[in-house]
mmCIF file with all atom_site columns, C-alpha atoms and ligand atoms in Angstrom:
data_model
loop_
_atom_site.group_PDB
_atom_site.id
_atom_site.type_symbol
_atom_site.label_atom_id
_atom_site.label_alt_id
_atom_site.label_comp_id
_atom_site.label_asym_id
_atom_site.label_entity_id
_atom_site.label_seq_id
_atom_site.pdbx_PDB_ins_code
_atom_site.Cartn_x
_atom_site.Cartn_y
_atom_site.Cartn_z
_atom_site.occupancy
_atom_site.B_iso_or_equiv
_atom_site.pdbx_formal_charge
_atom_site.auth_seq_id
_atom_site.auth_comp_id
_atom_site.auth_asym_id
_atom_site.auth_atom_id
_atom_site.pdbx_PDB_model_num
ATOM   1   C CA . MET A 1 1   ? -0.055  0.071  0.083   1.00 92.00 ? 745  MET A CA 1
ATOM   2   C CA . ILE A 1 2   ? 0.988   3.654  -0.602  1.00 96.00 ? 746  ILE A CA 1
ATOM   3   C CA . VAL A 1 3   ? 0.344   6.382  1.861   1.00 97.00 ? 747  VAL A CA 1
ATOM   4   C CA . TYR A 1 4   ? 0.314   9.484  -0.252  1.00 97.00 ? 748  TYR A CA 1
ATOM   5   C CA . LEU A 1 5   ? 1.276   12.847 1.841   1.00 98.00 ? 749  LEU A CA 1
ATOM   6   C CA . ILE A 1 6   ? 0.223   15.863 0.412   1.00 98.00 ? 750  ILE A CA 1
ATOM   7   C CA . GLY A 1 7   ? 0.225   19.514 1.177   1.00 98.00 ? 751  GLY A CA 1
ATOM   8   C CA . PHE A 1 8   ? 1.507   22.947 0.347   1.00 98.00 ? 752  PHE A CA 1
ATOM   9   C CA . MET A 1 9   ? 5.427   23.549 -0.223  1.00 97.00 ? 753  MET A CA 1
ATOM   10  C CA . GLY A 1 10  ? 6.858   23.848 3.391   1.00 96.00 ? 754  GLY A CA 1
ATOM   11  C CA . SER A 1 11  ? 4.527   21.752 5.174   1.00 97.00 ? 755  SER A CA 1
ATOM   12  C CA . GLY A 1 12  ? 7.060   19.420 6.590   1.00 96.00 ? 756  GLY A CA 1
ATOM   13  C CA . LYS A 1 13  ? 5.726   16.233 4.330   1.00 98.00 ? 757  LYS A CA 1
ATOM   14  C CA . SER A 1 14  ? 9.310   14.968 4.070   1.00 97.00 ? 758  SER A CA 1
ATOM   15  C CA . THR A 1 15  ? 10.202  15.047 7.711   1.00 97.00 ? 759  THR A CA 1
ATOM   16  C CA . LEU A 1 16  ? 6.679   13.667 8.816   1.00 98.00 ? 760  LEU A CA 1
ATOM   17  C CA . GLY A 1 17  ? 6.655   10.987 6.128   1.00 98.00 ? 761  GLY A CA 1
ATOM   18  C CA . ARG A 1 18  ? 10.022  9.663  7.157   1.00 98.00 ? 762  ARG A CA 1
ATOM   19  C CA . ARG A 1 19  ? 8.750   9.425  10.586  1.00 97.00 ? 763  ARG A CA 1
ATOM   20  C CA . MET A 1 20  ? 5.482   7.716  9.673   1.00 97.00 ? 764  MET A CA 1
ATOM   21  C CA . ALA A 1 21  ? 7.349   5.132  7.562   1.00 97.00 ? 765  ALA A CA 1
ATOM   22  C CA . SER A 1 22  ? 9.803   4.279  10.487  1.00 97.00 ? 766  SER A CA 1
ATOM   23  C CA . ARG A 1 23  ? 7.138   3.690  12.821  1.00 94.00 ? 767  ARG A CA 1
ATOM   24  C CA . ALA A 1 24  ? 5.489   1.213  10.573  1.00 94.00 ? 768  ALA A CA 1
ATOM   25  C CA . GLY A 1 25  ? 8.654   -0.509 9.132   1.00 95.00 ? 769  GLY A CA 1
ATOM   26  C CA . TRP A 1 26  ? 7.918   1.092  5.715   1.00 96.00 ? 770  TRP A CA 1
ATOM   27  C CA . ARG A 1 27  ? 9.893   2.611  3.017   1.00 96.00 ? 771  ARG A CA 1
ATOM   28  C CA . PHE A 1 28  ? 9.911   6.290  2.582   1.00 97.00 ? 772  PHE A CA 1
ATOM   29  C CA . LYS A 1 29  ? 10.067  8.067  -0.729  1.00 97.00 ? 773  LYS A CA 1
ATOM   30  C CA . ASP A 1 30  ? 9.951   11.741 -1.870  1.00 98.00 ? 774  ASP A CA 1
ATOM   31  C CA . LEU A 1 31  ? 8.475   12.310 -5.314  1.00 98.00 ? 775  LEU A CA 1
ATOM   32  C CA . ASP A 1 32  ? 10.771  15.359 -6.153  1.00 97.00 ? 776  ASP A CA 1
ATOM   33  C CA . TYR A 1 33  ? 13.861  13.035 -5.570  1.00 97.00 ? 777  TYR A CA 1
ATOM   34  C CA . LEU A 1 34  ? 12.538  10.188 -7.738  1.00 97.00 ? 778  LEU A CA 1
ATOM   35  C CA . ILE A 1 35  ? 11.736  12.715 -10.476 1.00 98.00 ? 779  ILE A CA 1
ATOM   36  C CA . GLU A 1 36  ? 15.348  14.039 -10.119 1.00 98.00 ? 780  GLU A CA 1
ATOM   37  C CA . ASP A 1 37  ? 16.367  10.252 -10.596 1.00 97.00 ? 781  ASP A CA 1
ATOM   38  C CA . ALA A 1 38  ? 14.199  9.729  -13.545 1.00 96.00 ? 782  ALA A CA 1
ATOM   39  C CA . ASP A 1 39  ? 15.180  12.594 -15.236 1.00 97.00 ? 783  ASP A CA 1
ATOM   40  C CA . GLY A 1 40  ? 18.652  13.112 -14.368 1.00 98.00 ? 784  GLY A CA 1
ATOM   41  C CA . ARG A 1 41  ? 18.225  16.818 -13.532 1.00 98.00 ? 785  ARG A CA 1
ATOM   42  C CA . SER A 1 42  ? 17.439  18.849 -10.313 1.00 97.00 ? 786  SER A CA 1
ATOM   43  C CA . VAL A 1 43  ? 13.696  19.944 -10.113 1.00 97.00 ? 787  VAL A CA 1
ATOM   44  C CA . GLN A 1 44  ? 15.159  23.427 -10.327 1.00 96.00 ? 788  GLN A CA 1
ATOM   45  C CA . ASP A 1 45  ? 16.596  22.819 -13.535 1.00 97.00 ? 789  ASP A CA 1
ATOM   46  C CA . ILE A 1 46  ? 13.904  21.052 -14.947 1.00 98.00 ? 790  ILE A CA 1
ATOM   47  C CA . PHE A 1 47  ? 11.605  23.972 -14.257 1.00 97.00 ? 791  PHE A CA 1
ATOM   48  C CA . GLN A 1 48  ? 14.251  26.563 -15.597 1.00 96.00 ? 792  GLN A CA 1
ATOM   49  C CA . GLN A 1 49  ? 15.210  24.529 -18.700 1.00 98.00 ? 793  GLN A CA 1
ATOM   50  C CA . SER A 1 50  ? 12.046  22.871 -19.603 1.00 98.00 ? 794  SER A CA 1
ATOM   51  C CA . GLY A 1 51  ? 9.131   24.603 -17.893 1.00 97.00 ? 795  GLY A CA 1
ATOM   52  C CA . GLU A 1 52  ? 6.620   23.517 -15.171 1.00 97.00 ? 796  GLU A CA 1
ATOM   53  C CA . GLU A 1 53  ? 4.321   21.850 -18.022 1.00 97.00 ? 797  GLU A CA 1
ATOM   54  C CA . TYR A 1 54  ? 7.038   19.404 -18.658 1.00 98.00 ? 798  TYR A CA 1
ATOM   55  C CA . PHE A 1 55  ? 7.777   19.012 -14.970 1.00 98.00 ? 799  PHE A CA 1
ATOM   56  C CA . ARG A 1 56  ? 4.092   18.167 -14.645 1.00 98.00 ? 800  ARG A CA 1
ATOM   57  C CA . LYS A 1 57  ? 4.273   15.525 -17.118 1.00 97.00 ? 801  LYS A CA 1
ATOM   58  C CA . ILE A 1 58  ? 7.128   13.676 -15.353 1.00 97.00 ? 802  ILE A CA 1
ATOM   59  C CA . GLU A 1 59  ? 5.546   14.205 -12.160 1.00 98.00 ? 803  GLU A CA 1
ATOM   60  C CA . ALA A 1 60  ? 2.564   12.424 -13.158 1.00 98.00 ? 804  ALA A CA 1
ATOM   61  C CA . ARG A 1 61  ? 4.541   9.677  -14.767 1.00 97.00 ? 805  ARG A CA 1
ATOM   62  C CA . THR A 1 62  ? 6.713   9.001  -11.796 1.00 97.00 ? 806  THR A CA 1
ATOM   63  C CA . LEU A 1 63  ? 3.837   9.045  -9.453  1.00 97.00 ? 807  LEU A CA 1
ATOM   64  C CA . ARG A 1 64  ? 2.189   6.142  -11.626 1.00 96.00 ? 808  ARG A CA 1
ATOM   65  C CA . SER A 1 65  ? 5.442   4.206  -11.627 1.00 96.00 ? 809  SER A CA 1
ATOM   66  C CA . LEU A 1 66  ? 5.437   3.329  -7.945  1.00 93.00 ? 810  LEU A CA 1
ATOM   67  C CA . LYS A 1 67  ? 4.374   -0.472 -7.289  1.00 78.00 ? 811  LYS A CA 1
ATOM   68  C CA . THR A 1 68  ? 1.439   -0.574 -4.760  1.00 74.00 ? 812  THR A CA 1
ATOM   69  C CA . ALA A 1 69  ? 2.627   -3.925 -3.789  1.00 74.00 ? 813  ALA A CA 1
ATOM   70  C CA . ASP A 1 70  ? 5.244   -2.215 -1.588  1.00 85.00 ? 814  ASP A CA 1
ATOM   71  C CA . ASN A 1 71  ? 4.445   -0.429 1.629   1.00 94.00 ? 815  ASN A CA 1
ATOM   72  C CA . ILE A 1 72  ? 5.685   3.238  1.058   1.00 96.00 ? 816  ILE A CA 1
ATOM   73  C CA . VAL A 1 73  ? 4.928   6.437  2.574   1.00 97.00 ? 817  VAL A CA 1
ATOM   74  C CA . LEU A 1 74  ? 5.350   9.044  -0.420  1.00 98.00 ? 818  LEU A CA 1
ATOM   75  C CA . ALA A 1 75  ? 5.870   12.798 0.291   1.00 98.00 ? 819  ALA A CA 1
ATOM   76  C CA . CYS A 1 76  ? 4.494   14.344 -2.686  1.00 98.00 ? 820  CYS A CA 1
ATOM   77  C CA . GLY A 1 77  ? 5.231   17.830 -4.299  1.00 98.00 ? 821  GLY A CA 1
ATOM   78  C CA . GLY A 1 78  ? 2.977   20.757 -3.233  1.00 98.00 ? 822  GLY A CA 1
ATOM   79  C CA . GLY A 1 79  ? 1.562   20.778 -6.777  1.00 98.00 ? 823  GLY A CA 1
ATOM   80  C CA . THR A 1 80  ? 1.106   17.101 -7.215  1.00 98.00 ? 824  THR A CA 1
ATOM   81  C CA . PRO A 1 81  ? -2.444  16.477 -6.204  1.00 98.00 ? 825  PRO A CA 1
ATOM   82  C CA . CYS A 1 82  ? -3.674  19.613 -8.324  1.00 98.00 ? 826  CYS A CA 1
ATOM   83  C CA . ASP A 1 83  ? -2.615  18.345 -11.949 1.00 94.00 ? 827  ASP A CA 1
ATOM   84  C CA . LYS A 1 84  ? -3.938  15.802 -14.289 1.00 89.00 ? 828  LYS A CA 1
ATOM   85  C CA . ASP A 1 85  ? -6.203  13.469 -12.465 1.00 96.00 ? 829  ASP A CA 1
ATOM   86  C CA . ASN A 1 86  ? -3.354  12.944 -9.938  1.00 98.00 ? 830  ASN A CA 1
ATOM   87  C CA . MET A 1 87  ? -5.736  13.267 -6.923  1.00 98.00 ? 831  MET A CA 1
ATOM   88  C CA . ALA A 1 88  ? -8.175  10.829 -8.083  1.00 97.00 ? 832  ALA A CA 1
ATOM   89  C CA . PHE A 1 89  ? -5.430  8.375  -8.945  1.00 97.00 ? 833  PHE A CA 1
ATOM   90  C CA . MET A 1 90  ? -3.950  8.658  -5.442  1.00 97.00 ? 834  MET A CA 1
ATOM   91  C CA . ASN A 1 91  ? -7.500  8.275  -3.761  1.00 96.00 ? 835  ASN A CA 1
ATOM   92  C CA . ARG A 1 92  ? -7.966  5.157  -5.821  1.00 95.00 ? 836  ARG A CA 1
ATOM   93  C CA . GLU A 1 93  ? -4.566  3.481  -5.358  1.00 93.00 ? 837  GLU A CA 1
ATOM   94  C CA . GLY A 1 94  ? -3.849  4.083  -1.838  1.00 94.00 ? 838  GLY A CA 1
ATOM   95  C CA . VAL A 1 95  ? -4.464  6.503  1.171   1.00 95.00 ? 839  VAL A CA 1
ATOM   96  C CA . THR A 1 96  ? -4.205  10.126 0.792   1.00 97.00 ? 840  THR A CA 1
ATOM   97  C CA . VAL A 1 97  ? -3.226  12.418 4.001   1.00 97.00 ? 841  VAL A CA 1
ATOM   98  C CA . TYR A 1 98  ? -3.226  16.215 3.744   1.00 98.00 ? 842  TYR A CA 1
ATOM   99  C CA . LEU A 1 99  ? -0.794  17.956 6.091   1.00 98.00 ? 843  LEU A CA 1
ATOM   100 C CA . LYS A 1 100 ? -2.593  21.091 6.701   1.00 98.00 ? 844  LYS A CA 1
ATOM   101 C CA . HIS A 1 101 ? -1.232  24.434 7.846   1.00 98.00 ? 845  HIS A CA 1
ATOM   102 C CA . ASP A 1 102 ? -2.662  28.190 7.551   1.00 98.00 ? 846  ASP A CA 1
ATOM   103 C CA . PRO A 1 103 ? -0.873  30.543 5.253   1.00 98.00 ? 847  PRO A CA 1
ATOM   104 C CA . ALA A 1 104 ? 1.115   32.537 8.013   1.00 98.00 ? 848  ALA A CA 1
ATOM   105 C CA . THR A 1 105 ? 2.678   29.214 9.286   1.00 98.00 ? 849  THR A CA 1
ATOM   106 C CA . LEU A 1 106 ? 3.623   28.272 5.786   1.00 98.00 ? 850  LEU A CA 1
ATOM   107 C CA . TYR A 1 107 ? 4.986   31.719 5.327   1.00 97.00 ? 851  TYR A CA 1
ATOM   108 C CA . HIS A 1 108 ? 7.056   31.616 8.214   1.00 97.00 ? 852  HIS A CA 1
ATOM   109 C CA . ARG A 1 109 ? 8.364   28.056 7.526   1.00 96.00 ? 853  ARG A CA 1
ATOM   110 C CA . LEU A 1 110 ? 9.098   28.944 3.912   1.00 96.00 ? 854  LEU A CA 1
ATOM   111 C CA . SER A 1 111 ? 10.927  31.840 4.418   1.00 94.00 ? 855  SER A CA 1
ATOM   112 C CA . LYS A 1 112 ? 13.444  29.885 6.482   1.00 91.00 ? 856  LYS A CA 1
ATOM   113 C CA . ALA A 1 113 ? 13.834  27.042 4.283   1.00 87.00 ? 857  ALA A CA 1
ATOM   114 C CA . LYS A 1 114 ? 17.048  26.134 2.574   1.00 80.00 ? 858  LYS A CA 1
ATOM   115 C CA . LYS A 1 115 ? 15.415  24.065 -0.261  1.00 82.00 ? 859  LYS A CA 1
ATOM   116 C CA . LEU A 1 116 ? 15.453  25.877 -3.475  1.00 84.00 ? 860  LEU A CA 1
ATOM   117 C CA . ARG A 1 117 ? 11.814  26.205 -4.759  1.00 93.00 ? 861  ARG A CA 1
ATOM   118 C CA . PRO A 1 118 ? 11.615  27.319 -8.459  1.00 93.00 ? 862  PRO A CA 1
ATOM   119 C CA . LEU A 1 119 ? 7.875   28.586 -7.924  1.00 95.00 ? 863  LEU A CA 1
ATOM   120 C CA . LEU A 1 120 ? 9.098   31.091 -5.076  1.00 95.00 ? 864  LEU A CA 1
ATOM   121 C CA . ALA A 1 121 ? 12.296  32.114 -6.608  1.00 92.00 ? 865  ALA A CA 1
ATOM   122 C CA . GLY A 1 122 ? 12.983  35.908 -6.270  1.00 90.00 ? 866  GLY A CA 1
ATOM   123 C CA . MET A 1 123 ? 9.589   36.884 -4.543  1.00 94.00 ? 867  MET A CA 1
ATOM   124 C CA . HIS A 1 124 ? 9.817   39.658 -2.056  1.00 94.00 ? 868  HIS A CA 1
ATOM   125 C CA . PRO A 1 125 ? 8.185   38.944 1.362   1.00 95.00 ? 869  PRO A CA 1
ATOM   126 C CA . ASP A 1 126 ? 4.777   40.515 0.432   1.00 96.00 ? 870  ASP A CA 1
ATOM   127 C CA . GLU A 1 127 ? 4.684   38.857 -2.936  1.00 96.00 ? 871  GLU A CA 1
ATOM   128 C CA . MET A 1 128 ? 5.389   35.512 -1.235  1.00 97.00 ? 872  MET A CA 1
ATOM   129 C CA . LYS A 1 129 ? 2.547   36.144 1.352   1.00 97.00 ? 873  LYS A CA 1
ATOM   130 C CA . ASP A 1 130 ? -0.018  36.902 -1.380  1.00 97.00 ? 874  ASP A CA 1
ATOM   131 C CA . TYR A 1 131 ? 1.223   33.862 -3.367  1.00 98.00 ? 875  TYR A CA 1
ATOM   132 C CA . ILE A 1 132 ? 0.700   31.406 -0.559  1.00 98.00 ? 876  ILE A CA 1
ATOM   133 C CA . ARG A 1 133 ? -2.562  32.819 0.337   1.00 98.00 ? 877  ARG A CA 1
ATOM   134 C CA . ILE A 1 134 ? -4.088  32.578 -3.213  1.00 98.00 ? 878  ILE A CA 1
ATOM   135 C CA . THR A 1 135 ? -2.343  29.310 -4.262  1.00 98.00 ? 879  THR A CA 1
ATOM   136 C CA . LEU A 1 136 ? -3.414  27.508 -0.990  1.00 98.00 ? 880  LEU A CA 1
ATOM   137 C CA . ASP A 1 137 ? -6.943  28.637 -1.193  1.00 98.00 ? 881  ASP A CA 1
ATOM   138 C CA . GLU A 1 138 ? -6.933  27.233 -4.773  1.00 98.00 ? 882  GLU A CA 1
ATOM   139 C CA . ARG A 1 139 ? -5.027  24.001 -4.074  1.00 98.00 ? 883  ARG A CA 1
ATOM   140 C CA . GLU A 1 140 ? -7.144  23.266 -1.107  1.00 98.00 ? 884  GLU A CA 1
ATOM   141 C CA . ASN A 1 141 ? -10.007 22.301 -3.852  1.00 98.00 ? 885  ASN A CA 1
ATOM   142 C CA . TRP A 1 142 ? -7.663  19.253 -4.349  1.00 98.00 ? 886  TRP A CA 1
ATOM   143 C CA . TYR A 1 143 ? -6.086  18.865 -0.947  1.00 98.00 ? 887  TYR A CA 1
ATOM   144 C CA . ASN A 1 144 ? -9.497  18.738 0.782   1.00 98.00 ? 888  ASN A CA 1
ATOM   145 C CA . LYS A 1 145 ? -10.214 15.458 -1.202  1.00 98.00 ? 889  LYS A CA 1
ATOM   146 C CA . ALA A 1 146 ? -7.843  13.573 0.947   1.00 98.00 ? 890  ALA A CA 1
ATOM   147 C CA . GLN A 1 147 ? -8.958  10.812 2.903   1.00 95.00 ? 891  GLN A CA 1
ATOM   148 C CA . PHE A 1 148 ? -7.435  12.116 6.180   1.00 96.00 ? 892  PHE A CA 1
ATOM   149 C CA . ILE A 1 149 ? -6.769  15.818 6.987   1.00 97.00 ? 893  ILE A CA 1
ATOM   150 C CA . ILE A 1 150 ? -3.973  16.284 9.538   1.00 96.00 ? 894  ILE A CA 1
ATOM   151 C CA . ASP A 1 151 ? -3.425  19.615 11.564  1.00 96.00 ? 895  ASP A CA 1
ATOM   152 C CA . GLY A 1 152 ? 0.165   20.120 10.630  1.00 96.00 ? 896  GLY A CA 1
ATOM   153 C CA . LEU A 1 153 ? 1.161   21.558 14.222  1.00 95.00 ? 897  LEU A CA 1
ATOM   154 C CA . LYS A 1 154 ? -0.149  18.459 15.931  1.00 94.00 ? 898  LYS A CA 1
ATOM   155 C CA . ALA A 1 155 ? 0.861   15.841 13.726  1.00 95.00 ? 899  ALA A CA 1
ATOM   156 C CA . ASP A 1 156 ? 2.066   12.684 15.445  1.00 96.00 ? 900  ASP A CA 1
ATOM   157 C CA . PRO A 1 157 ? 3.776   10.046 13.123  1.00 96.00 ? 901  PRO A CA 1
ATOM   158 C CA . GLY A 1 158 ? 2.768   6.984  15.199  1.00 95.00 ? 902  GLY A CA 1
ATOM   159 C CA . LYS A 1 159 ? -0.606  7.959  15.756  1.00 95.00 ? 903  LYS A CA 1
ATOM   160 C CA . ILE A 1 160 ? -1.291  8.752  12.117  1.00 95.00 ? 904  ILE A CA 1
ATOM   161 C CA . MET A 1 161 ? -0.076  5.343  10.795  1.00 94.00 ? 905  MET A CA 1
ATOM   162 C CA . ASP A 1 162 ? -2.058  3.514  13.692  1.00 93.00 ? 906  ASP A CA 1
ATOM   163 C CA . ILE A 1 163 ? -5.510  5.374  12.488  1.00 92.00 ? 907  ILE A CA 1
ATOM   164 C CA . ILE A 1 164 ? -4.648  4.704  8.583   1.00 90.00 ? 908  ILE A CA 1
ATOM   165 C CA . LEU A 1 165 ? -3.837  0.795  9.403   1.00 89.00 ? 909  LEU A CA 1
ATOM   166 C CA . SER A 1 166 ? -6.788  0.444  11.414  1.00 88.00 ? 910  SER A CA 1
ATOM   167 C CA . TYR A 1 167 ? -9.236  2.058  9.157   1.00 76.00 ? 911  TYR A CA 1
ATOM   168 C CA . PRO A 1 168 ? -11.375 -0.742 7.555   1.00 69.00 ? 912  PRO A CA 1
ATOM   169 C CA . PRO A 1 169 ? -10.714 -0.256 4.134   1.00 66.00 ? 913  PRO A CA 1
ATOM   170 C CA . TYR A 1 170 ? -7.178  -0.592 4.535   1.00 65.00 ? 914  TYR A CA 1
ATOM   171 C CA . ASN A 1 171 ? -7.118  -3.399 6.879   1.00 61.00 ? 915  ASN A CA 1
ATOM   172 C CA . PRO A 1 172 ? -9.188  -6.166 5.267   1.00 54.00 ? 916  PRO A CA 1
HETATM 173 C C1 . S3P B 2 .   ? 6.043   22.259 -6.169  1.00 71.33 ? 1358 S3P B C1 1
HETATM 174 C C2 . S3P B 2 .   ? 6.679   21.957 -4.963  1.00 71.33 ? 1358 S3P B C2 1
HETATM 175 C C3 . S3P B 2 .   ? 7.961   21.349 -4.910  1.00 71.33 ? 1358 S3P B C3 1
HETATM 176 C C4 . S3P B 2 .   ? 8.268   20.791 -6.105  1.00 71.33 ? 1358 S3P B C4 1
HETATM 177 C C5 . S3P B 2 .   ? 8.019   21.813 -7.341  1.00 71.33 ? 1358 S3P B C5 1
HETATM 178 C C6 . S3P B 2 .   ? 6.853   22.237 -7.557  1.00 71.33 ? 1358 S3P B C6 1
HETATM 179 C C7 . S3P B 2 .   ? 4.889   22.840 -6.251  1.00 71.33 ? 1358 S3P B C7 1
HETATM 180 O O1 . S3P B 2 .   ? 7.816   20.290 -3.822  1.00 71.33 ? 1358 S3P B O1 1
HETATM 181 O O2 . S3P B 2 .   ? 7.373   19.544 -6.689  1.00 71.33 ? 1358 S3P B O2 1
HETATM 182 O O3 . S3P B 2 .   ? 9.009   22.663 -6.987  1.00 71.33 ? 1358 S3P B O3 1
HETATM 183 O O4 . S3P B 2 .   ? 3.980   23.128 -7.334  1.00 71.33 ? 1358 S3P B O4 1
HETATM 184 O O5 . S3P B 2 .   ? 4.211   23.397 -5.192  1.00 71.33 ? 1358 S3P B O5 1
HETATM 185 P P1 . S3P B 2 .   ? 7.665   20.607 -2.463  1.00 71.33 ? 1358 S3P B P1 1
HETATM 186 O O6 . S3P B 2 .   ? 6.236   20.705 -1.900  1.00 71.33 ? 1358 S3P B O6 1
HETATM 187 O O7 . S3P B 2 .   ? 8.307   19.269 -1.724  1.00 71.33 ? 1358 S3P B O7 1
HETATM 188 O O8 . S3P B 2 .   ? 8.572   21.787 -1.995  1.00 71.33 ? 1358 S3P B O8 1
#
């Protein structure tokens, strides 16, 4: 089974996902790294050299390349659920978990983050605050389709895995 961890950039999907996987003895994967492996370039370079549309194509393809026979926690990119029919695909194939934060928390976390994020490159603080507020509002149309919605500030990896694994559809 695959647990798909979704949420805005900077919400802590990789950190939480790694902990969820280790609690359950599962493998952890990060979709951005899988894309980088598949393409041979960094996410930053793919956006700069080939554009977002191309990135979204490889993202959708890489998402579908994972074998559901394995037990995996997958940290998705912030935009993964919002393109193609990725959200419907993930809801069909596994369990989706939305790690939810408010825009102010996301701004705070992203303004301190070291990871290079092509969509935020060169933004001034006010511009970034507006971008987060507007984009989160749009993206929640998809994020809110997740089977589990978790408060990012209270997320407990062990408890989340316990709940997922005891939920009847995933515990036949
Ligand atoms: C993106 C988020 C990034 C990465 C790419 C696009 C987005 O992943 O996939 O830069 O559209 O929000 P993180 O959410 O892990 O930063």
